[in-house]
């Protein structure tokens, strides 16, 4: 039995070591669990959502660019300037608009246009590139892949300069809870867009870049979890006990087969 038990024992030890390391890696690693529920997770926000917008209009002067905000609660703000910045591009021919502002948690829109300019241009060029549009806190988590900045890199430089652009957004509240129980609130969103030249009975309507939004009642929650210690210990015990049980059965089979082979060989010799 010694000749058969030694290699079986070595194989068992190596197998146990492999499974132990696998379980240890799983125990140390953080698991991200997600769930869906209907609620407003960030009740302390005062009914507001923070918005970050960064957009370039390479063929429109900065003095013409403005941000307007309106919603179903009656807000109508033309030429919003708080926490915003305009950076000239192409020797002053274009403009990069960066804004940080808040919107109410009701359907509405904000749009980049020339509506707040003192004099309206004849043919404003609304071709643009969106560098960033995000809502709420920025989540820098590798294991969470969501549409937190779905419009990043949207390029409309080849579109009709006189066209308006409608981006229809469905905003989804998102909560991330880390191992310490600290929660961060962000928002993902889906987007559909259309491009058109609008007319009324007085002629062509001045184009704009519209971001029309609505909020989803469904909240997505991501929670960091780690395997409980008792489950890790149970798995290790099961690995050790199961391996040695199987090893004992294999060793017994090998020994029985070896003895039977010896008897056959002795029978042939006699």
Coordinates of C-alpha atoms in Angstrom, one line a residue:
X1 CA 0.0 0.0 0.0
X2 CA 2.9 2.4 0.6
X3 CA 3.9 2.4 -3.1
X4 CA 0.4 3.5 -4.0
X5 CA -0.4 5.9 -1.1
X6 CA 2.6 8.1 -1.6
X7 CA 1.8 9.4 -5.2
X8 CA -1.9 9.6 -4.2
X9 CA -1.0 11.7 -1.1
X10 CA 1.2 14.0 -3.2
X11 CA -1.5 14.5 -5.8
X12 CA -4.1 15.2 -3.0
X13 CA -1.9 17.8 -1.4
X14 CA -1.3 19.6 -4.7
X15 CA -5.1 19.4 -5.4
X16 CA -6.0 20.8 -2.0
X17 CA -3.4 23.6 -2.4
X18 CA -4.9 24.6 -5.8
X19 CA -8.5 24.6 -4.4
X20 CA -7.4 26.5 -1.3
X21 CA -5.7 29.2 -3.3
X22 CA -8.8 29.4 -5.6
X23 CA -11.1 29.8 -2.5
X24 CA -8.7 32.3 -0.9
X25 CA -8.7 34.5 -4.1
X26 CA -12.5 34.4 -4.1
X27 CA -12.7 35.3 -0.4
X28 CA -10.3 38.3 -0.8
X29 CA -12.0 39.6 -4.0
X30 CA -14.9 42.0 -3.7
X31 CA -18.1 41.0 -5.3
X32 CA -20.5 43.6 -6.8
X33 CA -24.1 42.7 -6.4
X34 CA -26.8 44.8 -8.1
X35 CA -30.5 45.1 -7.5
X36 CA -33.5 47.1 -8.8
X37 CA -36.2 48.8 -6.7
X38 CA -38.7 51.7 -7.0
X39 CA -37.6 54.6 -4.8
X40 CA -35.9 58.0 -4.8
X41 CA -32.5 57.0 -3.2
X42 CA -31.1 60.5 -2.6
X43 CA -33.8 62.1 -0.5
X44 CA -31.3 64.6 1.0
X45 CA -30.7 66.2 -2.4
X46 CA -33.6 68.6 -2.0
X47 CA -35.1 67.2 -5.2
X48 CA -32.1 68.3 -7.3
X49 CA -29.7 66.6 -9.6
X50 CA -26.3 67.9 -10.4
X51 CA -25.4 68.1 -14.1
X52 CA -21.9 68.4 -15.7
X53 CA -21.9 69.5 -19.3
X54 CA -18.8 70.0 -21.5
X55 CA -19.5 70.8 -25.2
X56 CA -17.6 72.4 -28.1
X57 CA -19.1 74.5 -30.9
X58 CA -16.2 75.2 -33.2
X59 CA -18.2 77.5 -35.5
X60 CA -20.1 79.7 -33.0
X61 CA -18.7 82.7 -31.1
X62 CA -18.6 82.6 -27.3
X63 CA -20.7 85.8 -26.9
X64 CA -23.5 84.0 -28.7
X65 CA -23.5 80.8 -26.7
X66 CA -25.8 80.4 -23.8
X67 CA -27.5 77.8 -21.6
X68 CA -31.2 77.8 -21.0
X69 CA -33.1 75.6 -18.4
X70 CA -36.8 74.9 -18.1
X71 CA -38.9 72.2 -16.5
X72 CA -42.5 71.2 -15.5
X73 CA -42.2 72.9 -12.1
X74 CA -42.2 76.3 -13.9
X75 CA -38.5 77.0 -14.0
X76 CA -37.5 79.0 -17.1
X77 CA -34.0 80.4 -17.0
X78 CA -32.5 81.9 -20.1
X79 CA -28.7 82.4 -20.2
X80 CA -27.7 80.5 -17.1
X81 CA -24.2 81.6 -16.1
X82 CA -23.5 80.3 -12.6
X83 CA -20.6 77.8 -12.4
X84 CA -20.2 78.0 -16.2
X85 CA -17.2 78.9 -18.4
X86 CA -16.7 79.7 -22.1
X87 CA -13.4 79.0 -23.7
X88 CA -12.7 80.5 -27.2
X89 CA -11.7 78.0 -29.9
X90 CA -10.2 78.4 -33.4
X91 CA -9.0 82.0 -32.7
X92 CA -12.3 83.1 -31.3
X93 CA -14.4 81.6 -34.1
X94 CA -15.7 78.8 -31.9
X95 CA -16.4 78.1 -28.3
X96 CA -16.2 75.4 -25.6
X97 CA -18.9 75.6 -23.0
X98 CA -18.4 74.0 -19.6
X99 CA -21.2 74.2 -17.1
X100 CA -22.0 72.7 -13.7
X101 CA -25.6 73.3 -12.7
X102 CA -28.6 71.6 -11.0
X103 CA -32.0 70.5 -12.4
X104 CA -35.2 69.5 -10.6
X105 CA -36.3 65.9 -10.4
X106 CA -39.1 66.4 -12.9
X107 CA -39.3 66.2 -16.7
X108 CA -37.7 69.2 -18.4
X109 CA -34.9 70.3 -20.7
X110 CA -31.8 72.3 -20.9
X111 CA -30.4 73.5 -24.2
X112 CA -27.4 75.3 -25.6
X113 CA -28.5 78.1 -27.9
X114 CA -28.2 81.7 -28.9
X115 CA -31.4 82.7 -27.1
X116 CA -29.7 84.7 -24.5
X117 CA -27.5 86.7 -26.9
X118 CA -28.4 90.4 -27.2
X119 CA -28.5 90.1 -31.0
X120 CA -29.5 86.9 -32.8
X121 CA -27.2 85.8 -35.6
X122 CA -28.7 85.1 -39.0
X123 CA -27.3 81.6 -39.5
X124 CA -25.9 80.2 -36.2
X125 CA -23.9 77.0 -36.8
X126 CA -24.8 74.4 -34.2
X127 CA -22.4 71.7 -35.2
X128 CA -20.8 70.4 -32.0
X129 CA -18.9 67.7 -30.1
X130 CA -20.0 66.6 -26.7
X131 CA -17.1 65.8 -24.4
X132 CA -19.1 65.1 -21.3
X133 CA -22.7 65.0 -20.0
X134 CA -23.1 63.3 -16.6
X135 CA -25.4 63.5 -13.6
X136 CA -24.7 63.2 -9.9
X137 CA -21.5 62.0 -8.4
X138 CA -18.7 60.5 -10.5
X139 CA -18.3 56.8 -9.9
X140 CA -14.8 55.5 -10.4
X141 CA -15.4 51.8 -9.9
X142 CA -13.8 49.3 -12.3
X143 CA -16.4 46.6 -11.8
X144 CA -19.3 48.8 -12.6
X145 CA -19.8 49.4 -16.3
X146 CA -22.8 51.6 -17.0
X147 CA -23.9 54.5 -19.2
X148 CA -22.9 57.3 -16.8
X149 CA -21.5 59.4 -19.7
X150 CA -23.4 57.9 -22.7
X151 CA -23.0 61.0 -24.9
X152 CA -19.2 61.2 -24.4
X153 CA -17.6 61.7 -27.8
X154 CA -20.9 62.4 -29.7
X155 CA -19.6 64.2 -32.9
X156 CA -22.0 66.3 -35.0
X157 CA -19.4 68.3 -36.9
X158 CA -20.6 66.9 -40.2
X159 CA -24.3 67.6 -39.6
X160 CA -26.3 70.5 -41.2
X161 CA -25.1 73.7 -39.6
X162 CA -28.6 75.1 -39.4
X163 CA -30.2 72.0 -37.8
X164 CA -31.4 71.7 -34.3
X165 CA -30.4 68.6 -32.3
X166 CA -32.7 66.8 -29.9
X167 CA -31.2 64.4 -27.3
X168 CA -33.9 62.6 -25.5
X169 CA -32.6 61.2 -22.2
X170 CA -34.0 58.7 -19.8
X171 CA -32.2 59.2 -16.5
X172 CA -31.9 56.2 -14.1
X173 CA -31.0 56.8 -10.4
X174 CA -28.0 54.7 -9.4
X175 CA -26.6 54.0 -5.9
X176 CA -23.2 52.6 -5.1
X177 CA -22.6 51.2 -1.6
X178 CA -19.1 50.3 -0.6
X179 CA -17.8 47.8 2.0
X180 CA -18.0 50.5 4.8
X181 CA -21.7 51.2 4.0
X182 CA -21.0 54.6 2.5
X183 CA -23.3 55.4 -0.4
X184 CA -22.7 57.5 -3.5
X185 CA -25.5 58.7 -5.7
X186 CA -25.1 59.0 -9.5
X187 CA -27.3 58.6 -12.6
X188 CA -27.0 56.6 -15.7
X189 CA -29.0 57.5 -18.8
X190 CA -30.0 56.2 -22.1
X191 CA -30.2 58.5 -25.1
X192 CA -31.9 58.8 -28.5
X193 CA -31.3 61.7 -30.8
X194 CA -32.7 63.4 -33.9
X195 CA -31.6 66.2 -36.1
X196 CA -34.0 68.6 -37.9
X197 CA -34.4 72.1 -39.3
X198 CA -37.5 73.6 -37.8
X199 CA -39.9 76.2 -39.4
X200 CA -42.8 78.2 -38.2
X201 CA -45.2 80.6 -39.9
X202 CA -42.7 83.3 -39.5
X203 CA -39.9 81.4 -41.1
X204 CA -37.0 79.2 -39.9
X205 CA -36.7 78.7 -36.1
X206 CA -33.3 79.5 -34.6
X207 CA -31.5 76.1 -34.1
X208 CA -30.4 74.8 -30.6
X209 CA -29.0 71.8 -29.0
X210 CA -31.7 70.3 -26.8
X211 CA -31.3 67.9 -23.9
X212 CA -34.8 66.7 -23.0
X213 CA -34.9 64.5 -19.9
X214 CA -37.2 62.4 -17.9
X215 CA -36.5 60.3 -14.8
X216 CA -37.0 56.5 -14.4
X217 CA -38.8 55.4 -11.2
X218 CA -36.5 52.4 -11.1
X219 CA -33.3 52.7 -9.1
X220 CA -30.2 50.6 -9.7
X221 CA -28.2 49.7 -6.6
X222 CA -24.6 48.3 -6.6
X223 CA -23.4 46.8 -3.4
X224 CA -19.9 45.7 -2.5
X225 CA -19.8 42.4 -0.7
X226 CA -17.2 39.9 0.4
X227 CA -17.7 36.2 1.1
X228 CA -18.5 35.6 4.8
X229 CA -15.6 34.0 6.8
X230 CA -17.8 31.1 7.9
X231 CA -18.5 30.2 4.3
X232 CA -14.8 30.3 3.5
X233 CA -14.0 28.0 6.4
X234 CA -16.8 25.7 5.4
X235 CA -15.5 25.5 1.9
X236 CA -11.9 24.7 3.0
X237 CA -13.2 22.0 5.4
X238 CA -15.2 20.5 2.6
X239 CA -12.2 20.6 0.2
X240 CA -9.9 18.9 2.7
X241 CA -12.4 16.3 3.8
X242 CA -13.8 15.6 0.3
X243 CA -10.3 15.3 -1.2
X244 CA -9.1 12.8 1.4
X245 CA -12.3 10.8 1.1
X246 CA -11.9 10.5 -2.6
X247 CA -8.2 9.8 -2.2
X248 CA -8.9 7.0 0.2
X249 CA -11.3 5.4 -2.3
X250 CA -8.8 5.7 -5.1
X251 CA -6.0 4.3 -2.9
X252 CA -8.2 1.4 -1.9
X253 CA -9.1 0.7 -5.5
X254 CA -5.4 0.9 -6.6
X255 CA -4.3 -1.4 -3.8
X256 CA -7.1 -3.9 -4.5
X257 CA -6.2 -3.9 -8.2
X258 CA -2.6 -4.3 -7.4
X259 CA -3.2 -7.3 -5.1
X260 CA -5.5 -8.9 -7.7
X261 CA -2.8 -8.4 -10.4
X262 CA -0.2 -10.1 -8.1
X263 CA -2.5 -13.1 -7.5
X264 CA -3.0 -13.4 -11.3
X265 CA 0.7 -13.3 -11.9
X266 CA 1.3 -15.9 -9.1
X267 CA -1.3 -18.2 -10.6
X268 CA 0.4 -18.0 -14.0
X269 CA 3.8 -18.9 -12.5
X270 CA 2.3 -21.9 -10.7

